[in-house]
Short mmCIF file of C-alpha atoms in Angstrom, two decimals:
data_model
loop_
_atom_site.label_atom_id
_atom_site.label_comp_id
_atom_site.label_asym_id
_atom_site.label_seq_id
_atom_site.Cartn_x
_atom_site.Cartn_y
_atom_site.Cartn_z
CA SER A 624 -20.25 16.82 174.40
CA GLY A 625 -19.44 14.03 172.64
CA ALA A 626 -22.17 14.38 170.44
CA PRO A 627 -21.63 13.71 166.25
CA TYR A 628 -21.53 16.83 164.52
CA TYR A 629 -22.39 17.13 160.51
CA ARG A 630 -20.87 19.66 157.66
CA ASP A 631 -22.27 20.11 154.47
CA SER A 632 -20.26 19.01 151.86
CA SER A 633 -21.04 21.94 149.08
CA SER A 634 -20.26 24.71 151.98
CA SER A 635 -19.23 25.47 155.62
CA VAL A 636 -22.73 24.85 157.13
CA TYR A 637 -22.78 22.68 160.45
CA ILE A 638 -25.68 20.78 162.64
CA TYR A 639 -24.27 20.06 165.63
CA TRP A 640 -25.97 19.35 169.35
CA ASP A 641 -24.91 21.35 172.18
CA PRO A 642 -25.66 21.33 176.11
CA ASP A 643 -26.19 24.89 176.27
CA CYS A 644 -25.73 27.22 173.50
CA ASN A 645 -24.49 30.53 175.58
CA ALA A 646 -23.23 28.81 179.26
CA GLY A 647 -26.07 30.48 180.66
CA GLY A 648 -28.51 27.44 181.27
CA GLN A 649 -30.37 27.43 177.99
CA PRO A 650 -31.62 24.11 176.93
CA ALA A 651 -30.00 21.40 175.12
CA ARG A 652 -30.77 21.40 171.49
CA TRP A 653 -29.56 20.42 167.56
CA ILE A 654 -27.78 24.03 165.84
CA VAL A 655 -27.32 24.98 162.68
CA HIS A 656 -24.37 27.18 162.35
CA ALA A 657 -21.88 28.89 159.85
CA LEU A 658 -19.52 28.11 162.69
CA ALA A 659 -17.95 24.79 163.53
CA PRO A 660 -18.59 23.37 166.79
CA SER A 661 -15.53 22.74 169.51
CA THR A 662 -14.75 19.37 170.01
CA THR A 663 -13.11 19.44 173.51
CA GLY A 664 -15.54 22.47 175.10
CA ALA A 665 -18.50 21.08 176.55
CA LEU A 666 -21.12 23.76 176.18
CA ASP A 667 -21.74 26.66 173.78
CA LEU A 668 -19.62 24.99 171.35
CA ASP A 669 -19.13 27.93 169.34
CA GLY A 670 -17.43 30.08 172.19
CA ASP A 671 -19.38 32.93 171.44
CA GLY A 672 -21.35 33.44 174.83
CA GLN A 673 -24.77 34.05 172.77
CA CYS A 674 -27.24 31.83 170.77
CA VAL A 675 -26.73 33.28 167.48
CA LEU A 676 -27.53 30.86 165.08
CA ALA A 677 -29.49 29.56 162.43
CA ALA A 678 -32.01 26.94 163.37
CA TYR A 679 -32.30 24.95 166.33
CA ILE A 680 -34.28 22.13 167.90
CA ASP A 681 -34.22 21.79 171.80
CA SER A 682 -33.46 18.17 172.23
CA GLU A 683 -31.60 16.12 175.19
CA ASP A 684 -30.95 13.46 172.37
CA SER A 685 -27.48 13.82 171.32
CA SER A 686 -27.15 10.94 169.42
CA SER A 687 -28.92 12.14 165.98
CA PRO A 688 -30.96 15.30 165.11
CA PRO A 689 -34.12 14.56 164.69
CA LEU A 690 -34.84 12.43 161.10
CA GLY A 691 -38.15 13.17 159.71
CA MET A 692 -40.18 16.39 159.78
CA SER A 693 -40.07 18.16 162.78
CA THR A 694 -40.36 21.91 164.24
CA TRP A 695 -37.53 24.03 163.98
CA GLN A 696 -36.95 27.50 165.29
CA VAL A 697 -35.35 29.05 162.27
CA PHE A 698 -34.01 32.66 161.56
CA CYS A 699 -36.03 34.19 159.53
CA ASP A 700 -36.66 37.98 158.59
CA GLY A 701 -35.18 38.91 162.19
CA SER A 702 -37.06 36.78 164.58
CA PHE A 703 -37.24 32.82 165.08
CA THR A 704 -40.18 31.24 163.32
CA ASP A 705 -41.45 28.03 163.50
CA ASN A 706 -40.55 25.68 160.51
CA ASP A 707 -41.12 22.60 159.54
CA LEU A 708 -38.01 20.79 158.49
CA THR A 709 -36.82 17.61 157.09
CA LEU A 710 -34.07 15.77 157.87
CA ALA A 711 -33.30 12.22 155.54
CA ARG A 712 -30.47 10.46 155.08
CA PRO A 713 -28.92 11.14 151.53
CA SER A 714 -29.72 8.47 149.05
CA PRO A 715 -26.79 5.72 148.46
CA SER A 716 -24.39 6.64 145.57
CA PRO A 717 -24.60 3.72 142.83
CA PRO A 718 -21.52 1.45 142.66
CA PRO A 719 -18.19 2.40 141.49
CA SER A 720 -17.95 0.76 138.24
CA PRO A 721 -16.31 -2.38 137.77
CA PRO A 722 -12.60 -1.64 136.76
CA ALA A 723 -11.68 -2.30 133.17
CA PRO A 724 -10.28 -5.18 132.18
CA PRO A 725 -6.67 -5.49 131.56
CA SER A 726 -5.52 -4.81 128.18
CA PRO A 727 -3.59 -7.53 126.73
CA PRO A 728 0.38 -7.06 126.11
CA LEU A 729 1.15 -5.08 123.03
CA ALA A 730 3.25 -7.93 122.29
CA THR A 731 -0.04 -9.60 121.24
CA VAL A 732 -1.73 -7.29 119.43
CA LEU A 733 -1.29 -8.14 115.70
CA PRO A 734 -0.49 -5.28 113.26
CA PHE A 735 -2.27 -4.89 110.20
CA VAL A 736 -1.54 -3.54 106.67
CA ILE A 737 -3.85 -1.11 104.69
CA THR A 738 -4.35 -1.08 101.17
CA GLY A 739 -6.70 0.50 98.95
CA GLY A 740 -6.33 4.10 99.61
CA CYS A 741 -6.46 6.90 96.55
CA ALA A 742 -3.11 8.17 95.41
CA SER A 743 -3.32 11.42 97.23
CA ASN A 744 -3.09 9.59 100.63
CA SER A 745 -1.02 6.15 99.57
CA ALA A 746 1.77 7.06 101.97
CA VAL A 747 -0.62 6.29 104.64
CA LEU A 748 -3.49 3.88 103.14
CA ASP A 749 -1.95 2.00 100.15
CA GLY A 750 0.66 -0.92 100.99
CA VAL A 751 1.23 1.01 104.73
CA GLU A 752 1.74 -1.56 107.94
CA TYR A 753 0.29 0.31 111.29
CA ALA A 754 1.20 -1.62 114.55
CA ALA A 755 -0.25 -1.34 117.97
CA ALA A 756 1.78 1.36 119.58
CA GLY A 757 -0.53 1.42 122.93
CA TYR A 758 -3.55 1.97 124.48
CA THR A 759 -5.87 4.44 124.91
CA ALA A 760 -7.68 5.99 128.32
CA SER A 761 -10.45 3.93 126.78
CA GLY A 762 -8.48 0.37 126.86
CA ALA A 763 -8.59 0.54 123.05
CA PRO A 764 -4.80 -0.04 121.36
CA TYR A 765 -3.88 2.43 118.36
CA TYR A 766 -1.52 2.03 115.80
CA ARG A 767 0.77 3.62 114.24
CA ASP A 768 2.27 3.86 110.90
CA SER A 769 6.47 3.03 111.45
CA SER A 770 7.27 5.36 108.63
CA SER A 771 5.91 8.20 109.67
CA SER A 772 3.55 9.70 112.37
CA VAL A 773 0.34 8.79 111.39
CA TYR A 774 -1.95 6.59 114.06
CA ILE A 775 -5.05 5.12 113.88
CA TYR A 776 -7.40 4.97 116.67
CA TRP A 777 -10.71 4.72 118.05
CA ASP A 778 -12.61 7.12 119.43
CA PRO A 779 -15.79 6.53 121.39
CA ASP A 780 -17.15 9.91 121.16
#
């Protein structure tokens, strides 16, 4: 039909405009349906020869389903009934966070020495030098003792 169609991002429900939902002389309408519309067909866009659908609103305007509140025919409990449905554009998503500034080269991150640890931890906390070994996902440097596998790092959580 050349009209736009929409799909719910969390399911497989479509809204589309069909000039004649059963190719038998039905009025043009916006349709809510679980089947995707044909992108090459001219009418009866679900190709079933029927008007079996979840909801519809008659409309000659193929540019967009009616925004705001409108009375749609909704299939409820075995028959179509009038239901006021509201169609609205979603709120815009917040802008993405700016990228983290680049981390300085490791060669410019100065090592440090820890002194004053207790006797039982003197191998890692007394007179031990820690050099920058890399960066965590948060962008903070982490340090490693050159003579063991002990690391010092910042954990934001």
